[in-house]
PDB file of C-alpha atoms in Angstrom:
ATOM      1  CA  MET A   1     -88.490  64.105-134.169  1.00 70.00           C
ATOM      2  CA  ARG A   2     -87.050  61.503-136.510  1.00 78.00           C
ATOM      3  CA  LEU A   3     -87.102  57.779-136.029  1.00 86.00           C
ATOM      4  CA  SER A   4     -83.666  56.281-135.586  1.00 90.00           C
ATOM      5  CA  THR A   5     -82.238  52.882-136.431  1.00 93.00           C
ATOM      6  CA  THR A   6     -82.421  52.150-132.709  1.00 95.00           C
ATOM      7  CA  ASP A   7     -86.157  52.982-132.651  1.00 95.00           C
ATOM      8  CA  ILE A   8     -86.836  50.689-135.607  1.00 95.00           C
ATOM      9  CA  TYR A   9     -84.864  47.840-134.031  1.00 97.00           C
ATOM     10  CA  ALA A  10     -86.552  48.377-130.668  1.00 97.00           C
ATOM     11  CA  PHE A  11     -89.971  48.219-132.357  1.00 97.00           C
ATOM     12  CA  GLN A  12     -89.005  45.049-134.249  1.00 97.00           C
ATOM     13  CA  SER A  13     -87.667  43.285-131.145  1.00 97.00           C
ATOM     14  CA  LEU A  14     -90.655  44.331-129.011  1.00 97.00           C
ATOM     15  CA  GLY A  15     -93.054  43.112-131.685  1.00 97.00           C
ATOM     16  CA  TYR A  16     -91.333  39.734-131.526  1.00 97.00           C
ATOM     17  CA  LEU A  17     -91.351  39.669-127.714  1.00 96.00           C
ATOM     18  CA  GLY A  18     -94.992  40.726-127.727  1.00 95.00           C
ATOM     19  CA  ALA A  19     -95.926  37.905-130.096  1.00 94.00           C
ATOM     20  CA  GLN A  20     -94.363  35.471-127.601  1.00 90.00           C
ATOM     21  CA  TYR A  21     -95.964  37.127-124.562  1.00 87.00           C
ATOM     22  CA  GLN A  22     -97.585  34.888-121.994  1.00 74.00           C
ATOM     23  CA  GLY A  23     -98.889  36.896-119.083  1.00 67.00           C
ATOM     24  CA  PRO A  24     -99.848  35.400-115.738  1.00 61.00           C
ATOM     25  CA  ASP A  25    -103.463  35.135-116.909  1.00 63.00           C
ATOM     26  CA  GLN A  26    -102.397  33.074-119.947  1.00 59.00           C
ATOM     27  CA  LEU A  27    -100.183  30.534-118.161  1.00 53.00           C
ATOM     28  CA  LYS A  28    -101.598  27.148-117.275  1.00 56.00           C
ATOM     29  CA  ASP A  29    -101.120  25.751-113.782  1.00 55.00           C
ATOM     30  CA  GLY A  30     -97.478  24.927-113.181  1.00 52.00           C
ATOM     31  CA  GLU A  31     -96.384  26.467-116.480  1.00 52.00           C
ATOM     32  CA  ALA A  32     -93.415  28.807-116.250  1.00 60.00           C
ATOM     33  CA  GLU A  33     -93.117  32.126-118.023  1.00 75.00           C
ATOM     34  CA  ARG A  34     -91.186  31.872-121.292  1.00 84.00           C
ATOM     35  CA  TRP A  35     -87.914  33.773-121.384  1.00 93.00           C
ATOM     36  CA  ILE A  36     -86.614  34.541-124.862  1.00 96.00           C
ATOM     37  CA  SER A  37     -82.873  34.638-125.452  1.00 96.00           C
ATOM     38  CA  SER A  38     -81.157  37.468-127.290  1.00 96.00           C
ATOM     39  CA  ASP A  39     -79.946  34.841-129.780  1.00 96.00           C
ATOM     40  CA  GLU A  40     -83.545  33.879-130.592  1.00 96.00           C
ATOM     41  CA  ILE A  41     -84.642  37.511-130.908  1.00 97.00           C
ATOM     42  CA  SER A  42     -81.643  38.261-133.131  1.00 97.00           C
ATOM     43  CA  GLU A  43     -82.352  35.226-135.310  1.00 96.00           C
ATOM     44  CA  HIS A  44     -86.010  36.133-135.846  1.00 95.00           C
ATOM     45  CA  THR A  45     -85.558  39.888-136.252  1.00 95.00           C
ATOM     46  CA  HIS A  46     -82.225  39.867-138.122  1.00 94.00           C
ATOM     47  CA  ILE A  47     -80.828  42.478-135.737  1.00 96.00           C
ATOM     48  CA  ALA A  48     -77.108  42.033-135.052  1.00 96.00           C
ATOM     49  CA  ARG A  49     -76.848  40.571-131.558  1.00 96.00           C
ATOM     50  CA  PRO A  50     -74.330  43.134-130.159  1.00 96.00           C
ATOM     51  CA  TYR A  51     -76.599  46.019-131.192  1.00 97.00           C
ATOM     52  CA  LEU A  52     -79.702  44.162-130.019  1.00 97.00           C
ATOM     53  CA  VAL A  53     -78.201  43.527-126.568  1.00 97.00           C
ATOM     54  CA  ARG A  54     -77.603  47.274-126.121  1.00 97.00           C
ATOM     55  CA  ILE A  55     -81.218  48.002-127.072  1.00 98.00           C
ATOM     56  CA  LEU A  56     -82.523  45.286-124.744  1.00 98.00           C
ATOM     57  CA  ALA A  57     -80.379  46.702-121.912  1.00 97.00           C
ATOM     58  CA  ALA A  58     -81.893  50.173-122.420  1.00 97.00           C
ATOM     59  CA  LEU A  59     -85.419  48.732-122.499  1.00 98.00           C
ATOM     60  CA  THR A  60     -84.690  46.702-119.355  1.00 97.00           C
ATOM     61  CA  ALA A  61     -83.249  49.714-117.524  1.00 97.00           C
ATOM     62  CA  LYS A  62     -86.456  51.676-118.192  1.00 97.00           C
ATOM     63  CA  GLY A  63     -88.780  48.807-117.174  1.00 97.00           C
ATOM     64  CA  VAL A  64     -90.206  48.156-120.640  1.00 97.00           C
ATOM     65  CA  ILE A  65     -88.928  44.578-120.573  1.00 97.00           C
ATOM     66  CA  LYS A  66     -87.472  42.361-117.877  1.00 95.00           C
ATOM     67  CA  SER A  67     -84.502  40.051-118.020  1.00 95.00           C
ATOM     68  CA  LYS A  68     -83.410  36.893-116.288  1.00 94.00           C
ATOM     69  CA  LYS A  69     -79.788  35.774-116.249  1.00 93.00           C
ATOM     70  CA  GLY A  70     -78.506  32.222-116.425  1.00 90.00           C
ATOM     71  CA  ILE A  71     -79.699  28.997-117.959  1.00 89.00           C
ATOM     72  CA  GLY A  72     -83.276  29.324-119.118  1.00 87.00           C
ATOM     73  CA  GLY A  73     -83.044  33.099-118.853  1.00 91.00           C
ATOM     74  CA  GLY A  74     -83.642  35.750-121.427  1.00 95.00           C
ATOM     75  CA  TYR A  75     -86.091  38.575-121.942  1.00 96.00           C
ATOM     76  CA  ALA A  76     -89.841  39.100-121.637  1.00 94.00           C
ATOM     77  CA  LEU A  77     -92.187  42.070-121.724  1.00 94.00           C
ATOM     78  CA  ALA A  78     -92.625  43.681-118.320  1.00 94.00           C
ATOM     79  CA  ARG A  79     -96.358  44.188-118.946  1.00 93.00           C
ATOM     80  CA  LYS A  80     -99.050  43.223-121.419  1.00 93.00           C
ATOM     81  CA  PRO A  81     -98.212  44.492-124.938  1.00 94.00           C
ATOM     82  CA  ARG A  82    -101.193  46.854-124.971  1.00 95.00           C
ATOM     83  CA  LEU A  83     -99.904  48.544-121.800  1.00 95.00           C
ATOM     84  CA  ILE A  84     -96.530  49.559-123.246  1.00 97.00           C
ATOM     85  CA  SER A  85     -96.882  52.729-125.305  1.00 97.00           C
ATOM     86  CA  LEU A  86     -94.568  53.513-128.170  1.00 97.00           C
ATOM     87  CA  CYS A  87     -93.837  56.798-126.400  1.00 95.00           C
ATOM     88  CA  GLU A  88     -92.358  54.820-123.501  1.00 96.00           C
ATOM     89  CA  VAL A  89     -90.289  52.797-125.962  1.00 97.00           C
ATOM     90  CA  VAL A  90     -88.899  55.815-127.827  1.00 94.00           C
ATOM     91  CA  ARG A  91     -88.050  57.545-124.563  1.00 93.00           C
ATOM     92  CA  ALA A  92     -86.316  54.405-123.300  1.00 96.00           C
ATOM     93  CA  VAL A  93     -84.007  54.098-126.302  1.00 95.00           C
ATOM     94  CA  ASP A  94     -83.667  57.700-127.518  1.00 90.00           C
ATOM     95  CA  GLY A  95     -84.494  59.927-124.580  1.00 87.00           C
ATOM     96  CA  PRO A  96     -86.636  63.039-125.077  1.00 85.00           C
ATOM     97  CA  VAL A  97     -89.385  63.109-127.677  1.00 85.00           C
ATOM     98  CA  ALA A  98     -89.599  66.909-127.669  1.00 84.00           C
ATOM     99  CA  PRO A  99     -87.800  68.663-130.520  1.00 83.00           C
ATOM    100  CA  LEU A 100     -86.147  71.162-128.120  1.00 87.00           C
ATOM    101  CA  SER A 101     -85.046  70.933-124.496  1.00 88.00           C
ATOM    102  CA  CYS A 102     -86.886  74.154-123.580  1.00 90.00           C
ATOM    103  CA  ILE A 103     -90.239  72.380-124.064  1.00 87.00           C
ATOM    104  CA  SER A 104     -89.316  68.887-122.928  1.00 87.00           C
ATOM    105  CA  LEU A 105     -91.627  67.582-120.220  1.00 84.00           C
ATOM    106  CA  ASN A 106     -89.030  65.290-118.649  1.00 82.00           C
ATOM    107  CA  TRP A 107     -85.701  66.842-119.627  1.00 82.00           C
ATOM    108  CA  GLY A 108     -86.647  70.519-119.758  1.00 83.00           C
ATOM    109  CA  GLU A 109     -84.020  73.245-119.632  1.00 88.00           C
ATOM    110  CA  HIS A 110     -84.687  76.895-118.893  1.00 89.00           C
ATOM    111  CA  CYS A 111     -84.435  79.370-121.754  1.00 89.00           C
ATOM    112  CA  VAL A 112     -83.989  83.095-121.152  1.00 93.00           C
ATOM    113  CA  GLU A 113     -86.584  83.805-123.862  1.00 90.00           C
ATOM    114  CA  GLU A 114     -89.174  81.209-122.827  1.00 87.00           C
ATOM    115  CA  ASP A 115     -91.800  83.701-121.616  1.00 90.00           C
ATOM    116  CA  ARG A 116     -91.507  85.914-124.702  1.00 92.00           C
ATOM    117  CA  CYS A 117     -90.851  83.297-127.384  1.00 92.00           C
ATOM    118  CA  HIS A 118     -93.994  82.931-129.468  1.00 94.00           C
ATOM    119  CA  ALA A 119     -92.644  79.969-131.501  1.00 92.00           C
ATOM    120  CA  ARG A 120     -91.761  78.051-128.302  1.00 90.00           C
ATOM    121  CA  ASN A 121     -95.143  78.697-126.713  1.00 90.00           C
ATOM    122  CA  THR A 122     -97.168  77.829-129.801  1.00 92.00           C
ATOM    123  CA  VAL A 123     -95.450  75.972-132.634  1.00 93.00           C
ATOM    124  CA  TYR A 124     -92.847  73.964-130.704  1.00 91.00           C
ATOM    125  CA  ARG A 125     -95.244  72.945-127.941  1.00 91.00           C
ATOM    126  CA  ARG A 126     -97.844  71.815-130.476  1.00 94.00           C
ATOM    127  CA  MET A 127     -95.187  69.791-132.302  1.00 92.00           C
ATOM    128  CA  ARG A 128     -94.220  68.128-129.015  1.00 91.00           C
ATOM    129  CA  ASP A 129     -97.825  67.481-128.029  1.00 93.00           C
ATOM    130  CA  ALA A 130     -98.685  66.005-131.436  1.00 94.00           C
ATOM    131  CA  MET A 131     -95.705  63.624-131.322  1.00 92.00           C
ATOM    132  CA  LEU A 132     -96.494  62.577-127.758  1.00 92.00           C
ATOM    133  CA  SER A 133    -100.156  62.058-128.604  1.00 95.00           C
ATOM    134  CA  VAL A 134     -99.435  59.760-131.548  1.00 95.00           C
ATOM    135  CA  LEU A 135     -96.784  57.755-129.695  1.00 95.00           C
ATOM    136  CA  GLN A 136     -99.108  57.382-126.677  1.00 96.00           C
ATOM    137  CA  GLU A 137    -101.988  56.249-128.897  1.00 97.00           C
ATOM    138  CA  PHE A 138    -100.122  53.158-130.102  1.00 97.00           C
ATOM    139  CA  SER A 139     -98.569  50.314-128.169  1.00 97.00           C
ATOM    140  CA  VAL A 140     -96.404  47.241-128.514  1.00 97.00           C
ATOM    141  CA  ASP A 141     -99.639  45.413-129.302  1.00 96.00           C
ATOM    142  CA  ASP A 142     -99.697  47.270-132.635  1.00 96.00           C
ATOM    143  CA  LEU A 143     -96.192  45.964-133.360  1.00 96.00           C
ATOM    144  CA  VAL A 144     -97.291  42.413-132.517  1.00 96.00           C
ATOM    145  CA  THR A 145     -99.707  42.537-135.450  1.00 94.00           C
ATOM    146  CA  ASP A 146     -96.762  42.976-137.816  1.00 94.00           C
ATOM    147  CA  ALA A 147     -94.583  40.397-136.036  1.00 94.00           C
ATOM    148  CA  ARG A 148     -97.289  37.744-136.355  1.00 94.00           C
ATOM    149  CA  GLN A 149     -97.590  38.486-140.070  1.00 94.00           C
ATOM    150  CA  GLY A 150     -93.823  38.249-140.571  1.00 92.00           C
ATOM    151  CA  VAL A 151     -93.445  41.935-141.434  1.00 93.00           C
ATOM    152  CA  SER A 152     -89.832  43.053-141.205  1.00 91.00           C
ATOM    153  CA  TYR A 153     -88.961  46.635-140.386  1.00 92.00           C
ATOM    154  CA  SER A 154     -85.542  46.265-142.019  1.00 89.00           C
ATOM    155  CA  ASN A 155     -86.919  48.051-145.093  1.00 88.00           C
ATOM    156  CA  CYS A 156     -87.692  51.047-142.873  1.00 90.00           C
ATOM    157  CA  LEU A 157     -83.951  51.536-142.412  1.00 88.00           C
ATOM    158  CA  GLU A 158     -83.668  52.493-146.078  1.00 87.00           C
ATOM    159  CA  HIS A 159     -86.219  55.263-145.524  1.00 86.00           C
ATOM    160  CA  LEU A 160     -84.773  56.907-142.425  1.00 86.00           C
ATOM    161  CA  LEU A 161     -84.361  60.636-142.908  1.00 80.00           C
ATOM    162  CA  ARG A 162     -80.901  61.991-142.299  1.00 76.00           C
ATOM    163  CA  PRO A 163     -80.137  65.559-141.216  1.00 69.00           C
ATOM    164  CA  ASN A 164     -79.467  67.932-144.107  1.00 62.00           C
ATOM    165  CA  VAL A 165     -80.839  65.564-146.742  1.00 56.00           C
TER     166      VAL A 165
END
């Protein structure tokens, strides 16, 4: 698994949304939930709005965030930041985490060699399990820490690994 530009931007935008999060237990009587516009997210994260809107749509479709149309609308986390795992985020924007479809838990495809393939049943499964474990261990709350400190993930884009490099 490699992180993609979309993953980095999703993490950056969720960190920002998480820093603005006001759950029902944090709202004062009569206070409405704060909806954050894509323009505001784009301005604070420096993600081009057209690209950001596509990421936000994918996150909304998978229930990571929620959206409200119209005046006063925007985006908000669907749950508390600590309850949204990075595994859920990566799956929402990139799909499978597994390195091969024959070991994917959610998008698995049959392989004629799956019963006999030692690499599939040992190495590849352990790779998948290790990636899932790490991504499940961390949440949007971990990204909020960086957002509150003004850390930008734009530098991460310079360090993305490309195939055949």
